[in-house]
Amino acid sequence: MKRILMGLKEIFCLANGEAIIQSILDTDYYKYLMAFFIWSNPLYRDTIVTFKLIIRDKRVRLADVIPESALREQLDECMKLVINPAECSFVGGMTLSDNKTIIIPGDFLAALRQMRLPPYDLKVENGEYVLTFTGPWWKVTWWEIIAMAIVSELYYYFSIKNAGLSEFEVMTTYAGMIKKVQDKIAIIRSEPGLRFALFDTRRRHSRYMQEMTMDIMRSEIPDQCVGSSSVLLSMKHGSNNPIGTNAHELPMVKACLAGDNIDRIRSAQYEIIKEWYDMFGHDMSIMLPDTFGTAQFLAGAPTWMAHQCKGSRLDSMHPDQATDLHVRWWEREGVDLQTKLILPSDGLDAQDMVDHYRRNGNKIGTMSFGWGTLAGNDCRGVWPRNEGADLFRPFSMACKVVEAAGVGAVKLSDNPSKATGPEDRVKLFKEIFGVEGAEERKVIV
Amino acid sequence: MKRILMGLKEIFCLANGEAIIQSILDTDYYKYLMAFFIWSNPLYRDTIVTFKLIIRDKRVRLADVIPESALREQLDECMKLVINPAECSFVGGMTLSDNKTIIIPGDFLAALRQMRLPPYDLKVENGEYVLTFTGPWWKVTWWEIIAMAIVSELYYYFSIKNAGLSEFEVMTTYAGMIKKVQDKIAIIRSEPGLRFALFDTRRRHSRYMQEMTMDIMRSEIPDQCVGSSSVLLSMKHGSNNPIGTNAHELPMVKACLAGDNIDRIRSAQYEIIKEWYDMFGHDMSIMLPDTFGTAQFLAGAPTWMAHQCKGSRLDSMHPDQATDLHVRWWEREGVDLQTKLILPSDGLDAQDMVDHYRRNGNKIGTMSFGWGTLAGNDCRGVWPRNEGADLFRPFSMACKVVEAAGVGAVKLSDNPSKATGPEDRVKLFKEIFGVEGAEERKVIV
């Protein structure tokens, strides 16, 4: 029988005896921007932080699925990672939109050449893994995407292995997933003006599936898929440079460094954007306003930010509401809405993007999307048996900073389901920032 | 039957309906260095030159093998090539060995973003193709490697198609080639200190075979294979940046621009190296002394060159003899031989490299090799039938500048079989440079 469908070897690194993460480029570009940003500031660079893997979905029990030895083996492999000369050239050659100004300079790459990932700490508590990473911020930050991508791929691989699916069942499972990708493409094609980038590294089904997803999007809807967050895939296959913004860890750590100084906690979310803007300029000035709540952020944001920053990434509030908040803010500040960008990135599927685009796309200059997990890892409903079907799906997972300089890190989010932090500190932050606009929304990923 | 051997689809782009050249990075890195060098000098940039495909081996009749329409189709595809943002980043990020100084700056890449390959001219004369490229030097120069790679792959593909080999015969043909690669690796392993880079783009069997060769070398002898001349493969798979030197076209065109001024013709070979050194510095200062004969070159070379240039690439004289000439020159100039590099690159096979390394490696600081055609395209003796076996082999081919600014271009070489140029002008150059050290040697590729 000539193989016309995909089996385990086409889906999983492990089926070929390969390490999941084989390159320090196998991460989102924003990690490069942030690591460089952190490294450049002596106040940040060596601040001791702890990141922690958080499985928000309590029905998913990793320790029941993934053998500890397999998890350790993959994490151990990462600690050997070294950036190599060709990778340095790619990262070091990217420029701002003027095609001239280098984004990541050679002196940071020189430090990166020497960098190794700091050790991880893996324990089992109450029958579940506790996976944390502690060390200097500029090094620990790399673990975020890498740890999630490993856990995600191991989860799916062992789900299938443990269930003992037949070769035919495996093939039909993945035929089903690919069919879903086709359906999504048809939906996206219905709105030809819609543009998105793939933000799908962290919760990918597997490394191979992420690559396949990108190949498919590039060949089927090349004008609509404008790139990927993956540095590795952009280097390997991309015609475009990777896309990168920034993450909650920046204001979260900045707020930790403020200790109990209420004024400094309050201003941390704005100061970090000012520092970011000073470093990368307008091209890269996409704000992430929801760390401590979008409504209070915009209410107190300085005027320069409305005028000079390019736009916002929407990561927890419903995009309708968040877009309207931004529109009102920019109008209040007398900004031309046609110059602004809105980038929804929170658990989107194809139909969500089309809906948001139709409802909100004409309100501002550019509405583009960060399409993550559901682009290439929508494995809902493809499990070939009844038993286990509810556990073969994308699950809500994050790898977040939980402590910096000995202080518990807080994220309030617009969606309380995505909030993190020690209780007393969360209480303090709610007092400082209020809870306006916070609304519980179901978190898929 | 599960396919365990390679068939046409695993070997040839054409069997999959693909264009052979799909990226302006699918060439040797020296084309980037030289195009930038040419573009930077207003005297060179728009000088009208003609490059011509030269099949040195008269038994190989391309027009009998390759349909004209197929050749035109592949050449036409190249004229659509545009460098894309991710490719720009890779080329623009490479640095000198200080890990800081950018080699190819953004202003040249900005010009390259706009660049399209100039038209080709294809005619049939006396039953054979005449393929020439005329236009501004900085654009025409790109055709050299691209044209050869196309002709090479088409030749092998149609040799097999025209002979009507069975699927099994195709598989055994390529099993034979891979076996030869294995034998070569065993030979190279016998001399663990030997280092080489793959210089195999121009006369590759096919794009896939070049990639497979690199994959094999990287996995089997990673410490000995230090890189590839291919920019595309270095970006796609490489851990190292591509390796690049410079070519005969530089002194050849410089000598054309000298017209009939004997002094300027005589000094062209040195002036061009001075300009190269001024542009790229010590890191890239590998001389190519054989354009008008190595003996006269070294006899008249200025002292600074012996001291400051890193070393020489040996491309036509026997490496024993050429190494000795260099050793005597450097000794005469009081240079520490341990600081110097010799890079033989002329039609080498594995055993040749081992022999040269054993005989000459200890005479100078570094002896490294540019291993070209016979690394991945040694298809001698693998043809599965008697008939046609003598024509399925690497063949001697070049794509050389034949005219610049209306003047015929001359290369004397140390090997008269590799000499090119119009008769009267060759005569003039022989009078100027003499023929000391010239020796007829069989040219395989």
XYZ file of C-alpha atoms in Angstrom, chain A:
445
model
C 0.000 0.000 0.000
C 1.471 3.294 -0.984
C 1.157 5.680 1.944
C -1.106 8.545 1.027
C -2.067 9.546 4.542
C 0.097 10.675 7.409
C 1.158 8.376 10.206
C 3.036 9.024 13.443
C 6.342 9.524 11.659
C 4.889 12.387 9.645
C 3.394 14.046 12.731
C 5.733 13.600 15.666
C 9.426 14.225 16.197
C 9.425 11.466 18.792
C 8.298 8.854 16.286
C 11.575 9.567 14.496
C 13.667 9.687 17.645
C 14.206 13.432 17.290
C 14.407 16.128 19.918
C 11.397 18.432 19.710
C 13.367 21.648 20.072
C 16.474 21.577 17.922
C 17.232 25.250 17.593
C 17.087 28.349 19.746
C 15.287 29.847 16.746
C 12.381 27.462 17.307
C 10.498 30.090 19.278
C 8.481 33.240 18.720
C 10.317 36.288 17.460
C 9.056 38.359 20.372
C 11.374 36.372 22.640
C 14.322 37.834 20.699
C 12.944 41.341 20.971
C 12.212 40.928 24.674
C 15.457 39.145 25.560
C 17.388 41.932 23.850
C 15.270 44.532 25.656
C 15.830 42.845 29.019
C 19.527 42.264 28.428
C 20.070 45.890 27.468
C 18.907 47.243 30.813
C 21.153 46.463 33.796
C 18.108 46.782 36.062
C 16.421 43.925 34.246
C 19.155 41.713 32.865
C 20.080 39.660 35.900
C 16.922 40.115 37.949
C 16.113 36.672 39.266
C 12.744 35.543 37.983
C 10.732 32.347 38.137
C 8.554 31.210 35.269
C 6.028 28.456 35.823
C 4.066 26.192 33.549
C 0.377 26.695 34.207
C -2.258 24.267 32.976
C -5.448 26.260 33.302
C -7.606 23.338 32.235
C -7.902 21.111 35.290
C -9.229 18.116 33.356
C -5.917 17.837 31.550
C -3.552 15.891 33.812
C -0.134 15.922 32.197
C 1.394 13.472 34.654
C -1.194 10.876 33.679
C -0.194 11.135 30.038
C 3.472 12.104 29.728
C 6.168 9.907 31.313
C 8.472 11.985 33.493
C 11.557 10.558 31.801
C 10.311 11.671 28.386
C 9.636 15.176 29.658
C 13.049 15.407 31.295
C 14.763 14.116 28.194
C 13.255 16.847 26.022
C 13.950 19.604 28.546
C 17.521 18.374 28.955
C 18.037 18.628 25.204
C 17.131 22.316 25.333
C 19.882 23.058 27.774
C 22.395 22.096 25.091
C 21.019 24.620 22.612
C 23.482 27.130 21.180
C 22.742 29.660 18.494
C 24.918 28.984 15.458
C 26.525 31.365 12.948
C 23.891 31.038 10.223
C 21.117 31.593 12.766
C 22.944 34.656 14.088
C 23.112 36.046 10.578
C 19.378 35.717 10.099
C 18.444 37.253 13.428
C 21.113 39.917 13.108
C 20.128 40.929 9.597
C 16.506 41.858 10.240
C 15.807 45.537 9.851
C 13.012 47.949 10.592
C 10.730 48.932 7.726
C 13.328 51.416 6.475
C 15.262 48.340 5.300
C 18.312 49.805 7.006
C 18.113 49.932 10.779
C 19.184 46.664 12.351
C 16.733 45.477 15.038
C 18.886 43.052 17.035
C 22.477 44.283 17.168
C 25.650 42.267 17.158
C 26.583 42.939 20.774
C 23.466 41.165 21.999
C 24.058 38.294 19.596
C 27.592 38.008 20.955
C 26.105 37.488 24.426
C 23.543 35.084 23.025
C 26.295 32.979 21.446
C 27.540 32.268 24.959
C 24.101 31.783 26.498
C 22.748 28.435 27.675
C 19.243 27.959 29.040
C 19.289 27.884 32.845
C 18.211 24.658 34.578
C 14.581 23.709 35.010
C 12.978 22.353 38.145
C 10.529 19.497 37.723
C 8.601 17.996 40.618
C 5.460 15.931 41.039
C 2.984 17.352 43.543
C -0.481 15.899 44.128
C 0.001 13.710 41.107
C 0.731 16.596 38.752
C 3.932 18.081 37.371
C 5.221 21.322 38.787
C 7.617 22.764 36.241
C 9.461 25.968 37.052
C 12.447 27.889 35.730
C 14.486 30.198 37.909
C 17.425 32.381 36.978
C 18.426 35.699 35.391
C 15.478 37.148 33.513
C 17.208 37.498 30.142
C 17.947 33.768 30.117
C 14.859 32.321 31.815
C 12.546 34.147 29.426
C 13.566 31.768 26.604
C 11.902 28.837 28.363
C 8.372 30.210 27.923
C 7.632 29.070 24.380
C 10.046 26.163 24.378
C 8.560 24.538 27.480
C 5.011 24.859 26.175
C 5.867 23.493 22.742
C 7.508 20.481 24.371
C 4.624 19.784 26.738
C 2.106 20.212 23.947
C 3.786 17.795 21.551
C 4.470 15.238 24.264
C 0.825 15.392 25.360
C -0.547 14.555 21.924
C 2.083 11.979 21.117
C 1.551 10.043 24.333
C -2.218 10.414 24.135
C -2.047 8.424 20.936
C 0.608 5.985 22.106
C -1.172 5.313 25.397
C -4.478 4.694 23.664
C -2.848 2.214 21.300
C -4.441 3.613 18.154
C -3.993 1.517 15.052
C -2.046 2.914 12.115
C -5.318 3.425 10.273
C -6.867 5.250 13.206
C -3.857 7.562 13.367
C -4.151 8.294 9.657
C -7.839 9.137 9.857
C -7.241 11.327 12.911
C -4.823 13.477 10.972
C -6.822 13.375 7.772
C -9.575 14.890 9.918
C -7.289 17.637 11.173
C -6.112 18.528 7.702
C -9.714 18.624 6.503
C -10.440 21.154 9.235
C -7.589 23.306 7.997
C -9.174 23.219 4.559
C -12.521 24.349 5.987
C -10.831 27.200 7.837
C -9.081 28.341 4.676
C -12.425 28.478 2.871
C -13.798 30.687 5.642
C -10.801 33.033 5.499
C -11.033 33.274 1.724
C -14.539 34.626 2.107
C -12.994 37.869 3.386
C -10.096 38.537 0.996
C -8.971 41.683 2.804
C -8.314 39.792 6.029
C -4.646 39.421 6.963
C -3.162 37.267 9.703
C 0.161 35.980 10.973
C 0.578 32.511 12.462
C 1.207 32.745 16.223
C 1.129 29.005 16.737
C 4.452 27.910 18.180
C 3.596 27.491 21.840
C 0.537 25.258 21.666
C 1.353 23.467 18.466
C 0.309 19.887 17.959
C 3.885 19.141 16.971
C 6.833 20.741 15.263
C 5.990 18.990 12.012
C 2.356 20.055 12.163
C 3.335 23.674 12.669
C 5.581 23.517 9.639
C 2.886 21.820 7.586
C 0.369 24.462 8.610
C 2.692 27.190 7.437
C 3.363 25.390 4.133
C -0.356 25.025 3.558
C -1.177 28.656 4.351
C 1.690 29.911 2.212
C 0.559 27.917 -0.779
C -3.225 28.303 -0.364
C -3.670 31.852 0.903
C -0.282 33.547 0.482
C -1.772 37.038 0.297
C -3.691 36.594 3.536
C -1.062 34.802 5.619
C 1.571 37.507 6.021
C 4.043 35.554 8.110
C 4.721 33.577 11.237
C 5.921 34.316 14.726
C 8.339 31.410 14.399
C 11.890 32.532 13.776
C 12.927 29.067 12.683
C 10.154 28.595 10.131
C 10.611 32.115 8.810
C 14.266 31.371 8.243
C 13.679 27.940 6.793
C 10.731 28.532 4.524
C 9.448 32.012 4.945
C 9.500 34.682 2.375
C 8.784 37.136 5.174
C 10.582 37.938 8.361
C 9.007 36.656 11.572
C 6.381 38.782 13.282
C 6.875 39.789 16.894
C 5.322 42.044 19.500
C 5.866 41.763 23.271
C 4.310 39.992 26.239
C 2.799 40.511 29.683
C 6.024 39.541 31.381
C 7.436 43.030 30.767
C 4.940 45.070 32.821
C 4.542 42.165 35.265
C 8.230 42.128 36.175
C 8.451 45.915 36.112
C 5.616 45.967 38.673
C 7.460 43.431 40.848
C 10.501 45.691 40.817
C 8.253 48.457 42.131
C 7.823 46.471 45.358
C 5.073 48.078 47.437
C 5.427 51.535 45.959
C 1.891 52.159 44.682
C 2.902 54.960 42.341
C 5.590 52.885 40.744
C 3.279 49.898 40.386
C 0.736 52.155 38.745
C 3.206 53.647 36.278
C 5.035 50.409 35.426
C 2.669 49.571 32.558
C 3.396 52.893 30.856
C 7.086 53.128 31.616
C 7.787 49.785 30.039
C 6.136 50.912 26.808
C 8.156 54.113 26.833
C 11.354 52.089 27.193
C 10.225 49.741 24.439
C 9.402 52.642 22.157
C 12.755 54.273 22.831
C 14.489 51.052 21.893
C 12.573 49.894 18.819
C 10.702 52.972 17.607
C 7.350 53.218 15.871
C 7.659 50.027 13.804
C 7.572 47.784 16.844
C 5.345 49.882 19.099
C 2.428 47.500 19.471
C 1.054 47.896 22.984
C -0.366 45.056 25.054
C -2.754 46.989 27.298
C -4.522 44.191 29.170
C -1.948 43.140 31.756
C -3.737 45.034 34.529
C -6.944 45.733 32.573
C -7.427 47.513 29.267
C -10.007 50.063 30.460
C -7.825 51.550 33.198
C -4.792 51.369 30.907
C -6.375 53.521 28.231
C -8.018 55.832 30.753
C -4.644 56.759 32.203
C -2.370 56.394 29.174
C -0.258 59.429 28.287
C -1.097 61.414 25.189
C 2.192 60.672 23.401
C 1.313 56.983 23.447
C -1.961 57.526 21.624
C -0.180 59.488 18.943
C 3.101 57.686 18.539
C 2.445 54.017 19.219
C 1.348 52.056 16.197
C -1.464 50.134 17.845
C -2.493 47.433 20.279
C -2.620 43.695 20.543
C -5.886 42.475 22.091
C -5.282 39.394 24.177
C -8.151 38.904 26.626
C -11.061 41.344 26.240
C -13.645 40.640 23.554
C -12.308 42.333 20.398
C -15.551 44.278 19.809
C -15.347 45.881 23.212
C -11.577 46.346 23.124
C -11.697 47.925 19.676
C -14.388 50.356 20.808
C -12.365 51.306 23.884
C -9.380 52.043 21.664
C -11.435 53.985 19.149
C -12.820 56.174 21.924
C -9.330 56.671 23.355
C -7.787 57.639 20.051
C -10.713 59.923 19.189
C -10.460 61.598 22.576
C -6.771 62.190 21.909
C -7.454 63.555 18.430
C -5.630 60.774 16.620
C -6.358 59.805 13.007
C -7.845 56.312 13.346
C -6.664 55.418 9.855
C -3.061 55.423 11.088
C -3.720 52.829 13.796
C -3.481 49.073 14.058
C -5.489 46.579 16.090
C -4.163 43.012 16.397
C -6.515 40.531 18.083
C -4.642 37.402 19.173
C -6.720 35.667 21.834
C -7.833 32.113 21.059
C -9.086 32.961 17.580
C -10.548 30.623 15.040
C -11.132 31.364 11.354
C -14.766 32.394 11.783
C -13.867 34.646 14.745
C -11.353 36.490 12.600
C -13.845 36.944 9.782
C -16.520 38.157 12.215
C -14.215 40.620 13.969
C -12.896 41.860 10.686
C -16.375 42.475 9.305
C -17.630 44.167 12.439
C -14.545 46.188 13.354
C -12.131 46.208 10.436
C -13.380 49.498 8.997
C -13.157 51.350 12.291
C -9.384 51.702 12.232
C -6.620 51.788 9.605
C -5.483 48.205 9.957
C -7.009 45.215 11.677
C -4.727 42.217 11.423
C -4.777 38.980 13.420
C -2.441 36.745 15.357
C -3.814 33.294 14.674
C -2.534 30.773 17.137
C -3.457 27.349 18.314
C -6.624 26.808 16.307
C -4.804 27.356 13.010
C -2.855 24.122 13.057
C -3.837 22.355 16.262
C -7.587 22.220 16.127
C -7.805 18.565 17.012
C -11.283 18.839 18.515
C -13.567 16.115 17.252
C -11.064 14.117 15.252
C -10.275 11.415 17.827
C -11.359 8.146 16.200
C -12.929 6.572 19.306
C -15.490 7.629 21.859
C -13.236 7.039 24.819
C -10.653 9.766 25.213
C -12.236 12.088 22.658
C -12.824 14.861 25.196
C -9.140 14.970 26.111
C -7.730 15.159 22.595
C -8.077 18.892 22.027
C -6.183 22.124 22.499
C -5.963 22.954 26.181
C -5.438 26.136 28.067
C -1.818 26.407 29.068
C 0.635 29.198 29.727
C 4.172 29.610 31.010
C 4.177 32.792 33.039
C 6.499 34.744 35.250
C 5.312 34.110 38.820
C 8.043 35.888 40.748
C 10.688 38.522 40.132
C 13.243 39.826 42.606
C 11.443 37.919 45.336
C 8.074 39.558 44.682
C 5.023 37.669 43.385
C 4.097 38.657 39.819
C 0.540 39.664 38.999
C -1.501 39.642 35.836
C -5.092 40.785 36.192
C -6.116 40.495 32.533
C -9.519 41.531 31.221
C -10.548 37.938 31.673
C -10.295 36.757 35.305
C -9.764 33.187 34.016
C -6.383 34.321 32.718
C -5.359 36.146 35.904
C -2.298 34.965 37.835
C -0.513 35.954 41.029
C -0.474 35.457 44.815
C -3.790 36.361 46.459
C -2.636 39.302 48.582
C -0.784 40.865 45.702
C -3.710 40.370 43.304
C -5.914 42.090 45.891
C -3.479 45.019 46.062
C -3.373 45.312 42.280
C -7.184 45.232 42.035
C -7.280 48.098 44.496
C -4.756 50.027 42.456
C -6.101 49.334 38.993
C -9.763 48.557 39.617
C -11.640 45.881 37.723
C -13.482 47.935 35.123
C -14.118 45.974 31.958
C -13.171 42.633 33.493
C -15.436 39.888 32.236
C -15.205 36.129 32.597
C -14.834 34.539 29.152
C -14.348 30.892 28.350
C -10.692 30.192 27.654
C -10.103 27.571 24.982
C -6.345 27.799 24.769
